[in-house]
Coordinates of C-alpha atoms in Angstrom, one line a residue:
Chain L
M1 CA 0.0 0.0 0.0
N2 CA 1.1 3.6 -0.7
D3 CA 2.1 4.6 2.7
A4 CA 0.8 8.2 2.2
R5 CA -2.7 6.8 1.6
Q6 CA -2.7 4.4 4.5
A7 CA -5.6 5.3 6.8
A8 CA -5.1 6.6 10.3
V9 CA -7.6 7.4 13.1
V10 CA -7.3 11.0 14.0
G11 CA -10.3 11.6 16.2
V12 CA -12.4 9.6 18.7
A13 CA -15.1 10.7 21.2
E14 CA -18.2 9.6 23.1
S15 CA -21.4 11.8 23.3
D16 CA -21.2 14.5 25.9
D17 CA -23.2 12.4 28.3
I18 CA -23.3 8.6 28.5
G19 CA -25.1 6.2 30.8
I20 CA -28.6 7.3 31.6
V21 CA -29.5 10.3 29.3
P22 CA -33.2 10.6 29.2
D23 CA -33.3 14.0 27.5
K24 CA -31.5 13.2 24.3
S25 CA -32.5 11.4 21.3
T26 CA -30.4 8.7 19.5
L27 CA -29.7 11.0 16.6
Q28 CA -28.7 13.9 19.0
L29 CA -26.2 11.6 20.9
Q30 CA -24.8 10.6 17.5
G31 CA -24.4 14.3 16.5
E32 CA -22.6 15.0 19.8
A33 CA -20.2 12.2 19.4
S34 CA -19.5 13.2 15.7
L35 CA -18.7 16.8 16.5
N36 CA -16.6 15.8 19.6
A37 CA -14.6 13.3 17.5
L38 CA -14.1 15.9 14.7
T39 CA -13.0 18.5 17.3
D40 CA -10.5 15.9 18.7
A41 CA -9.1 15.5 15.2
G42 CA -9.0 19.3 14.5
L43 CA -11.5 18.9 11.6
T44 CA -15.1 20.1 10.9
L45 CA -18.3 18.6 9.5
K46 CA -17.3 20.4 6.2
D47 CA -14.2 18.1 5.9
V48 CA -16.2 14.9 6.0
D49 CA -16.6 13.2 2.6
G50 CA -17.2 9.6 3.7
L51 CA -20.0 8.5 6.2
F52 CA -20.2 5.0 7.7
T53 CA -23.2 4.1 9.9
A54 CA -25.5 1.2 10.8
G55 CA -28.9 1.0 12.2
F56 CA -30.1 4.3 10.8
R57 CA -29.8 4.8 7.0
T58 CA -26.7 6.9 6.0
T59 CA -29.1 9.4 4.5
E60 CA -30.8 10.0 7.8
V61 CA -27.5 10.5 9.8
A62 CA -26.1 12.6 7.0
E63 CA -29.1 14.8 6.9
Y64 CA -29.2 15.3 10.7
L65 CA -25.5 16.1 10.7
G66 CA -25.7 18.4 7.7
I67 CA -23.2 16.8 5.4
Q68 CA -23.3 15.5 1.8
P69 CA -20.8 12.6 1.6
R70 CA -19.5 11.4 -1.7
Y71 CA -19.0 7.9 -0.3
F72 CA -21.1 6.1 2.1
D73 CA -21.5 2.6 3.6
G74 CA -24.5 1.4 5.7
T75 CA -23.2 -2.1 6.2
H76 CA -25.4 -3.3 9.1
V77 CA -24.0 -6.5 10.7
G78 CA -25.0 -5.5 14.3
G79 CA -22.3 -4.6 16.8
S80 CA -19.6 -5.6 14.5
S81 CA -20.6 -3.0 12.0
F82 CA -18.2 -0.3 13.1
V83 CA -15.1 -2.4 13.1
V84 CA -16.1 -3.6 9.7
H85 CA -16.6 0.0 8.7
L86 CA -13.1 0.8 9.9
G87 CA -11.6 -1.5 7.2
H88 CA -14.0 -0.2 4.6
A89 CA -13.1 3.4 5.4
A90 CA -9.4 2.6 5.2
A91 CA -9.9 1.0 1.8
A92 CA -11.8 4.0 0.6
I93 CA -9.1 6.3 1.8
A94 CA -6.4 4.1 0.4
S95 CA -7.9 4.1 -3.0
G96 CA -8.2 7.9 -3.0
R97 CA -12.0 8.1 -3.1
I98 CA -12.2 10.1 0.1
E99 CA -10.1 12.2 2.5
V100 CA -12.0 12.1 5.8
A101 CA -14.3 9.3 7.0
L102 CA -16.6 9.6 9.8
I103 CA -17.9 6.4 11.6
V104 CA -20.7 7.0 14.1
H105 CA -23.1 5.0 16.1
G106 CA -25.1 5.5 19.3
E107 CA -28.4 4.6 20.7
S108 CA -30.8 5.8 23.4
G109 CA -30.6 2.1 24.4
R110 CA -31.9 2.6 27.9
S111 CA -34.2 5.6 27.6
G112 CA -35.5 4.6 24.1
I113 CA -35.8 8.0 22.5
G114 CA -35.8 8.1 18.8
L115 CA -34.7 4.5 18.1
P116 CA -34.7 3.2 14.5
A117 CA -37.6 0.9 13.7
S118 CA -37.0 -2.9 14.3
G119 CA -38.9 -6.1 14.2
S120 CA -39.2 -9.0 11.9
S121 CA -41.9 -10.6 9.8
P122 CA -43.6 -13.9 10.8
Q123 CA -42.8 -15.0 7.2
G124 CA -39.1 -14.4 7.7
M125 CA -36.9 -17.3 8.6
E126 CA -36.6 -16.1 12.2
G127 CA -40.3 -15.6 12.3
Q128 CA -41.1 -19.0 11.1
F129 CA -38.4 -21.1 12.7
E130 CA -37.4 -19.4 16.0
H131 CA -39.9 -16.9 17.3
P132 CA -42.8 -19.4 17.8
Y133 CA -40.7 -21.1 20.5
G134 CA -40.1 -18.0 22.6
M135 CA -36.5 -17.6 21.6
P136 CA -35.5 -14.6 23.8
G137 CA -33.3 -12.7 21.3
A138 CA -29.6 -12.2 21.9
P139 CA -29.3 -13.6 25.4
G140 CA -30.9 -16.9 24.5
A141 CA -28.9 -17.3 21.3
Y142 CA -25.6 -16.6 23.0
A143 CA -26.6 -18.8 25.9
M144 CA -27.3 -21.8 23.5
A145 CA -23.9 -21.3 22.0
C146 CA -22.3 -21.1 25.3
A147 CA -24.1 -24.3 26.6
R148 CA -22.7 -26.2 23.6
H149 CA -19.2 -24.9 24.4
M150 CA -19.5 -25.9 28.0
H151 CA -20.7 -29.4 27.0
Q152 CA -18.0 -29.9 24.4
Y153 CA -14.9 -28.4 26.2
G154 CA -15.8 -28.4 29.9
T155 CA -16.0 -24.6 30.1
T156 CA -17.3 -23.6 33.5
H157 CA -19.5 -20.9 35.0
E158 CA -16.6 -19.7 37.1
Q159 CA -14.4 -19.2 34.0
L160 CA -17.2 -17.0 32.4
A161 CA -17.4 -15.1 35.6
E162 CA -13.7 -14.3 35.5
I163 CA -14.5 -12.2 32.4
A164 CA -17.1 -10.2 34.1
V165 CA -14.9 -9.7 37.1
A166 CA -11.9 -8.5 35.0
A167 CA -14.2 -6.0 33.1
R168 CA -15.4 -4.6 36.5
K169 CA -11.8 -4.2 37.7
W170 CA -11.0 -2.2 34.5
A171 CA -14.2 -0.2 34.9
Q172 CA -13.1 0.8 38.4
L173 CA -10.3 2.7 36.7
N174 CA -12.6 4.5 34.3
E175 CA -14.6 7.4 35.8
R176 CA -17.1 7.2 32.9
A177 CA -17.9 3.6 33.5
F178 CA -21.5 2.9 34.3
K179 CA -20.8 0.1 36.9
R180 CA -17.8 0.5 39.2
D181 CA -18.9 -1.3 42.4
P182 CA -16.5 -4.1 43.4
L183 CA -17.4 -7.5 41.9
S184 CA -16.3 -11.0 42.8
I185 CA -16.7 -14.4 41.1
D186 CA -19.1 -15.3 43.9
D187 CA -21.1 -12.2 43.1
V188 CA -21.4 -13.2 39.4
M189 CA -22.4 -16.8 40.4
A190 CA -25.0 -15.6 42.8
S191 CA -26.7 -13.2 40.3
P192 CA -30.1 -14.6 39.0
I193 CA -30.2 -16.7 35.9
I194 CA -31.5 -14.9 32.9
S195 CA -31.2 -17.6 30.2
W196 CA -29.3 -20.5 31.5
P197 CA -26.3 -20.9 31.5
F198 CA -26.2 -17.0 31.6
R199 CA -26.7 -15.2 34.8
K200 CA -27.5 -11.5 35.0
L201 CA -23.9 -10.5 35.4
D202 CA -22.8 -12.5 32.3
C203 CA -24.9 -10.0 30.3
C204 CA -23.9 -6.6 29.1
L205 CA -25.3 -3.3 30.3
V206 CA -28.1 -1.3 28.6
T207 CA -27.2 2.3 28.4
D208 CA -27.6 5.6 26.4
A209 CA -24.5 6.6 24.6
A210 CA -22.9 7.4 21.2
G211 CA -19.4 7.2 19.8
A212 CA -17.6 8.3 16.8
V213 CA -14.3 7.8 14.9
V214 CA -12.7 10.0 12.3
L215 CA -10.1 8.8 9.8
T216 CA -7.9 10.4 7.2
S217 CA -4.8 9.5 5.3
T218 CA -1.5 9.4 7.1
Q219 CA -0.3 12.1 4.7
R220 CA -3.3 14.4 5.6
A221 CA -2.8 13.5 9.3
K222 CA 0.6 15.1 9.3
D223 CA -1.2 18.5 9.0
L224 CA -3.3 17.9 12.1
D225 CA -2.4 18.2 15.7
A226 CA -4.0 15.0 16.7
R227 CA -1.9 12.0 17.3
A228 CA -2.6 9.6 14.4
V229 CA -3.1 5.9 15.0
R230 CA -2.7 3.8 11.8
V231 CA -5.0 1.1 10.7
I232 CA -2.6 -1.6 9.6
G233 CA -4.9 -4.6 9.2
W234 CA -8.5 -5.6 9.0
G235 CA -10.8 -8.6 8.3
E236 CA -14.4 -9.3 8.4
G237 CA -16.7 -12.4 8.2
H238 CA -20.2 -13.8 8.7
D239 CA -21.5 -17.2 8.5
H240 CA -25.2 -17.2 9.5
Q241 CA -28.0 -14.9 10.6
I242 CA -30.2 -16.8 13.1
I243 CA -28.7 -18.9 15.7
S244 CA -30.3 -22.3 14.6
Q245 CA -28.3 -21.9 11.4
M246 CA -24.9 -21.4 13.0
P247 CA -22.7 -24.1 11.3
D248 CA -20.6 -24.6 14.5
L249 CA -22.2 -23.4 17.8
T250 CA -18.7 -23.2 19.4
S251 CA -16.9 -21.2 16.7
G252 CA -17.8 -17.9 15.2
P253 CA -16.6 -15.9 12.2
G254 CA -13.8 -14.5 14.1
R255 CA -11.9 -17.5 12.8
I256 CA -12.1 -15.6 9.3
S257 CA -11.8 -11.9 10.3
G258 CA -9.0 -12.5 13.0
P259 CA -6.4 -14.3 10.8
D260 CA -7.1 -11.9 7.8
A261 CA -6.4 -8.9 10.0
F262 CA -3.3 -10.4 11.5
A263 CA -2.0 -11.5 8.0
M264 CA -2.6 -8.0 6.6
A265 CA -1.0 -6.2 9.6
G266 CA 2.0 -8.6 9.5
V267 CA 2.0 -8.9 13.3
A268 CA 1.6 -11.9 15.7
H269 CA -0.6 -12.3 18.8
D270 CA 2.4 -11.7 21.0
D271 CA 2.7 -8.3 19.5
I272 CA -0.6 -7.1 20.6
D273 CA -0.2 -4.7 23.6
V274 CA -3.9 -4.0 24.2
A275 CA -7.0 -5.7 22.9
Q276 CA -10.6 -4.4 22.9
I277 CA -13.0 -7.4 22.2
Y278 CA -16.8 -7.0 22.0
D279 CA -18.3 -8.3 25.3
S280 CA -22.0 -8.4 24.7
F281 CA -21.8 -11.5 27.0
T282 CA -18.9 -13.1 29.0
Y283 CA -19.0 -15.9 26.5
T284 CA -18.6 -13.6 23.6
V285 CA -15.0 -12.8 24.8
L286 CA -14.1 -16.3 25.6
T287 CA -15.1 -17.7 22.2
T288 CA -13.6 -14.7 20.4
L289 CA -10.2 -15.2 22.0
E290 CA -10.2 -18.7 20.6
D291 CA -11.6 -17.9 17.3
I292 CA -9.0 -15.1 16.6
G293 CA -6.2 -17.2 17.8
F294 CA -5.1 -16.1 21.3
C295 CA -5.5 -19.6 22.3
N296 CA -6.8 -23.0 20.8
K297 CA -10.5 -23.8 20.5
G298 CA -11.7 -25.1 23.8
E299 CA -8.9 -23.4 25.9
G300 CA -10.6 -20.0 26.3
G301 CA -11.7 -20.9 29.9
D302 CA -8.2 -21.6 31.0
F303 CA -6.9 -18.5 29.1
V304 CA -9.1 -16.1 31.1
S305 CA -8.6 -17.7 34.5
G306 CA -6.6 -16.4 37.4
G307 CA -7.1 -12.8 36.6
R308 CA -5.0 -13.0 33.3
I309 CA -7.2 -10.4 31.6
A310 CA -7.7 -8.1 34.6
P311 CA -5.5 -5.2 35.4
G312 CA -1.9 -6.5 35.9
G313 CA -2.7 -9.7 33.9
D314 CA -1.0 -11.1 30.8
L315 CA -3.4 -9.5 28.2
A316 CA -4.7 -6.1 28.7
L317 CA -8.3 -6.7 27.6
N318 CA -11.3 -4.3 27.5
T319 CA -9.5 -1.6 29.5
S320 CA -12.5 0.6 29.5
G321 CA -14.6 -1.9 31.4
G322 CA -16.2 -3.0 28.1
G323 CA -20.0 -3.5 27.4
L324 CA -20.2 -5.5 30.7
S325 CA -19.3 -2.5 33.0
Y326 CA -18.6 0.7 31.0
T327 CA -21.3 1.3 28.5
H328 CA -23.5 -0.7 26.0
P329 CA -26.2 1.3 24.1
G330 CA -27.1 -1.5 21.8
M331 CA -24.1 -2.0 19.5
F332 CA -20.9 -1.7 21.3
G333 CA -18.3 -2.1 18.4
I334 CA -17.6 1.7 18.0
F335 CA -16.3 1.9 21.7
T336 CA -13.7 -0.8 21.1
I337 CA -12.1 1.5 18.5
I338 CA -12.3 4.6 20.8
E339 CA -10.6 2.9 23.8
C340 CA -7.9 1.2 21.6
V341 CA -7.0 4.6 20.0
R342 CA -6.9 6.3 23.4
Q343 CA -4.5 3.6 24.8
L344 CA -2.2 3.9 21.7
R345 CA -2.1 7.6 22.1
G346 CA -1.3 7.3 25.8
S347 CA -4.3 9.3 26.7
F348 CA -4.5 7.7 30.2
S349 CA -0.9 8.2 31.1
S350 CA -1.8 10.6 33.8
Q351 CA -4.4 8.1 35.2
G352 CA -1.9 5.4 36.4
Q353 CA -3.0 1.9 36.1
R354 CA -5.5 2.1 33.2
Q355 CA -2.8 3.2 30.8
I356 CA -1.0 0.3 29.2
E357 CA 2.5 1.5 29.2
N358 CA 4.3 1.9 25.9
A359 CA 1.3 0.4 24.0
K360 CA 2.2 0.4 20.3
I361 CA -0.2 -2.2 18.7
G362 CA -3.7 -2.7 19.5
L363 CA -6.5 -5.0 18.4
V364 CA -10.2 -4.2 18.1
H365 CA -12.9 -6.7 17.5
G366 CA -16.6 -6.4 17.0
T367 CA -19.3 -9.2 17.1
G368 CA -22.8 -8.7 15.7
G369 CA -26.2 -10.4 15.5
K370 CA -26.3 -13.8 17.1
L371 CA -22.5 -14.5 17.0
S372 CA -23.3 -13.9 13.2
A373 CA -20.7 -11.4 12.0
T374 CA -17.4 -10.1 13.1
G375 CA -14.8 -7.4 12.3
T376 CA -11.3 -7.5 13.5
A377 CA -8.8 -4.6 13.0
I378 CA -5.3 -3.9 14.1
L379 CA -4.1 -0.4 14.9
A380 CA -0.6 0.9 15.5
V381 CA 1.5 4.0 16.4
E382 CA 5.2 4.4 15.6
Chain G
M1 CA -61.9 -18.8 17.5
T2 CA -58.4 -19.2 19.0
D3 CA -57.1 -17.1 21.8
Y4 CA -53.5 -18.1 21.0
T5 CA -51.4 -14.9 21.5
K6 CA -47.8 -16.0 20.9
P7 CA -46.0 -15.5 17.5
L8 CA -47.2 -17.7 14.8
P9 CA -45.2 -18.7 11.8
K10 CA -46.6 -17.7 8.3
S11 CA -45.5 -20.1 5.6
D12 CA -44.2 -19.1 2.2
P13 CA -44.4 -21.2 -1.0
V14 CA -41.2 -23.1 -0.3
T15 CA -41.8 -23.8 3.4
A16 CA -45.5 -24.7 3.2
P17 CA -45.0 -28.4 2.8
F18 CA -43.1 -28.5 6.2
W19 CA -46.0 -26.8 7.9
D20 CA -48.6 -28.8 6.1
S21 CA -46.9 -32.1 7.1
L22 CA -47.1 -31.1 10.7
R23 CA -50.9 -30.6 10.5
R24 CA -51.0 -34.2 9.3
K25 CA -48.8 -35.3 12.3
A26 CA -46.2 -36.7 9.8
V27 CA -43.2 -34.4 9.8
E28 CA -41.4 -34.1 6.4
V29 CA -38.1 -32.4 5.8
Q30 CA -36.2 -31.7 2.6
C31 CA -33.5 -34.0 1.3
C32 CA -31.0 -33.3 -1.5
E33 CA -31.1 -35.9 -4.3
D34 CA -27.5 -35.0 -5.2
C35 CA -25.6 -35.0 -1.9
N36 CA -28.2 -37.0 0.2
Q37 CA -28.2 -34.4 3.1
F38 CA -31.4 -33.5 4.9
L39 CA -31.7 -29.8 5.4
F40 CA -33.6 -27.4 7.6
Y41 CA -35.0 -24.8 7.3
P42 CA -36.6 -25.4 3.9
R43 CA -35.0 -23.8 0.9
A44 CA -35.2 -23.8 -2.9
H45 CA -31.7 -25.2 -3.2
C46 CA -29.3 -27.3 -1.1
P47 CA -27.1 -25.0 1.0
A48 CA -24.5 -27.9 1.1
C49 CA -24.0 -28.3 -2.6
G50 CA -26.2 -25.9 -4.4
S51 CA -28.4 -28.5 -6.1
R52 CA -32.0 -27.5 -6.8
A53 CA -33.1 -31.2 -6.8
L54 CA -34.8 -31.5 -3.4
T55 CA -37.3 -34.0 -2.2
W56 CA -39.6 -33.9 0.8
K57 CA -39.2 -37.0 2.9
P58 CA -40.9 -38.1 6.1
V59 CA -38.4 -38.2 9.0
S60 CA -38.7 -40.1 12.3
G61 CA -39.2 -37.1 14.5
R62 CA -36.5 -38.5 16.9
G63 CA -33.3 -36.9 17.7
T64 CA -31.1 -35.5 20.5
I65 CA -30.8 -32.2 22.2
Y66 CA -27.7 -30.5 20.5
T67 CA -27.8 -27.5 22.6
M68 CA -30.4 -25.7 24.8
T69 CA -31.1 -22.7 27.1
I70 CA -33.5 -22.5 30.0
V71 CA -35.3 -19.1 29.8
E72 CA -35.9 -17.7 33.3
K73 CA -36.4 -14.2 32.3
T74 CA -37.6 -12.8 29.0
G75 CA -38.6 -9.4 27.5
N76 CA -41.1 -11.1 25.3
R77 CA -44.5 -10.4 27.0
N78 CA -46.1 -13.4 25.3
F79 CA -43.9 -15.9 26.9
K80 CA -43.4 -14.3 30.4
Q81 CA -46.0 -16.6 32.0
D82 CA -44.2 -19.7 30.7
C83 CA -40.8 -19.0 32.4
P84 CA -38.9 -21.1 33.1
Y85 CA -39.0 -22.9 29.7
V86 CA -36.6 -24.8 27.5
V87 CA -35.6 -23.6 24.0
A88 CA -33.4 -26.1 22.3
L89 CA -31.7 -27.1 19.0
V90 CA -32.7 -30.7 18.3
E91 CA -30.6 -32.7 16.0
L92 CA -32.8 -35.1 14.2
E93 CA -31.7 -38.6 13.5
E94 CA -31.5 -37.6 9.9
G95 CA -28.8 -35.1 10.6
C96 CA -30.4 -31.6 10.4
R97 CA -31.1 -29.3 13.3
M98 CA -34.4 -27.7 14.3
M99 CA -35.2 -25.1 17.0
S100 CA -38.1 -26.1 19.3
N101 CA -39.2 -26.4 22.9
I102 CA -38.5 -29.3 25.1
I103 CA -41.8 -30.1 27.0
D104 CA -42.9 -32.6 29.6
V105 CA -39.6 -32.1 31.6
T106 CA -38.6 -30.0 34.6
P107 CA -36.8 -27.0 33.1
A108 CA -33.6 -27.4 35.1
P109 CA -30.1 -28.3 34.0
Q110 CA -30.0 -31.5 35.9
D111 CA -33.3 -32.7 34.2
V112 CA -32.8 -31.6 30.6
R113 CA -29.4 -32.1 29.1
I114 CA -27.5 -31.8 25.9
G115 CA -27.4 -35.2 24.3
M116 CA -30.7 -36.3 25.8
P117 CA -32.9 -38.4 23.3
V118 CA -36.1 -36.7 22.4
E119 CA -39.1 -37.3 20.1
I120 CA -41.5 -35.0 18.4
V121 CA -44.9 -34.0 19.8
Y122 CA -47.4 -32.3 17.5
D123 CA -48.8 -29.2 19.2
A124 CA -51.8 -27.9 17.2
V125 CA -51.7 -24.4 18.7
T126 CA -54.4 -23.2 16.2
D127 CA -56.6 -24.7 13.5
D128 CA -54.0 -23.6 10.9
V129 CA -50.7 -24.1 12.7
T130 CA -49.1 -27.1 14.3
L131 CA -45.8 -26.5 16.0
P132 CA -43.3 -29.3 16.4
K133 CA -42.3 -29.7 20.1
F134 CA -40.1 -32.4 21.6
R135 CA -40.2 -34.4 24.8
P136 CA -37.7 -36.8 26.4
V137 CA -38.0 -40.3 25.1
A138 CA -39.5 -42.5 27.8
G139 CA -37.3 -45.0 29.5

């Protein structure tokens, strides 16, 4: 690739308020995050010529923001969309089609103000072959996959709980995190069952929040004050839509997107200083670590045990507190990018333990639908 | 005449033979004439090999629980009064998997398990729709 056209993230931000924001609509939150990320980059709405969004049509978001993009991508693969967009935006910048890409997502997930329409037809495949049995959406689908993993590999409830506990320990270092109370494995195990084998604390938060990411070419980035974080590899994959059609209940499409991202970046797992992996449920992290190659299939439970992904552990994972403890408005993927960029910029260096010292290479990974789709990207600073 | 309030499937031209067979209490599933695989849900081609040569065949209605969840809390108001209940993927003897409920069992992990043999129960929830449910095989 022409190095001058390699894409770099130059701006990241959340909406002004996150958590419980009952007085702001979904589009308003997205507008705030967009303006904040552009300010972070030293750019304005007028500079944006590429728009990437999911959930809402790009026309709706562009109209609200007041921009007329010449390139747009509404790829909607649930929470993985925005990591997928990161690769698509980087390709559009590399090919010279656009100079400045804006990726934005947010939802009034808790307060429910101005959400996009949803629902499915009784004649659709989910409507015919899953809904009549009371399939409870994402928690039930991920629980089914997790139950199979536990059966096949001996993965335990306690190992899943390790993931929730580690996320909470990171959240205690993040003043914007929604949940910061101390949490133990026993607390997770004692929380009520939602959809067995998942307990309440295996499941992500529901919050109001938006996030946005601004990219441009490394050449253009030199003219900006913001510290640029290069996008050096990406991959994407999907292998089903509804959970009853998942080819292998224990292995998701991260097995496609992960290796593609590593191969393109030319780095190995040991090179990753910080990883932000979508945690819609504890199990999502466990299977993703296996799928993208941090450990072998079936070994995810051992990999996360003993505080290995908590502060001070071997792999700095979900250093914001993730969707389990920081924020989760509906599709968390955009926040994996924001946190990774901040870590690579050293944004938390004045905050002690949350900053991963000398972090140079980071991994972001989104999962969408019912373990249906994934995007993996690898970011780097010099 | 029915007061059934839960979601009902609406068939399309390709899936109608499946739903029709359930009303007759003789479940049929498509089989590919070229690669001999049974497939589910119904399609106009075989997802394994791409062949359009598909035949509807009666299946035994027996299988095992491939995976499951026990729903204790649901946001779906039509099912709240049923909690806890079991949603499972049943692997039929013929090899394809079907989502359903496991009934006639205590909805607890020690009583309903992955690998448990099950058999079909025809649940005529309305005059038009019979849902396939499964129960543990006796003995």
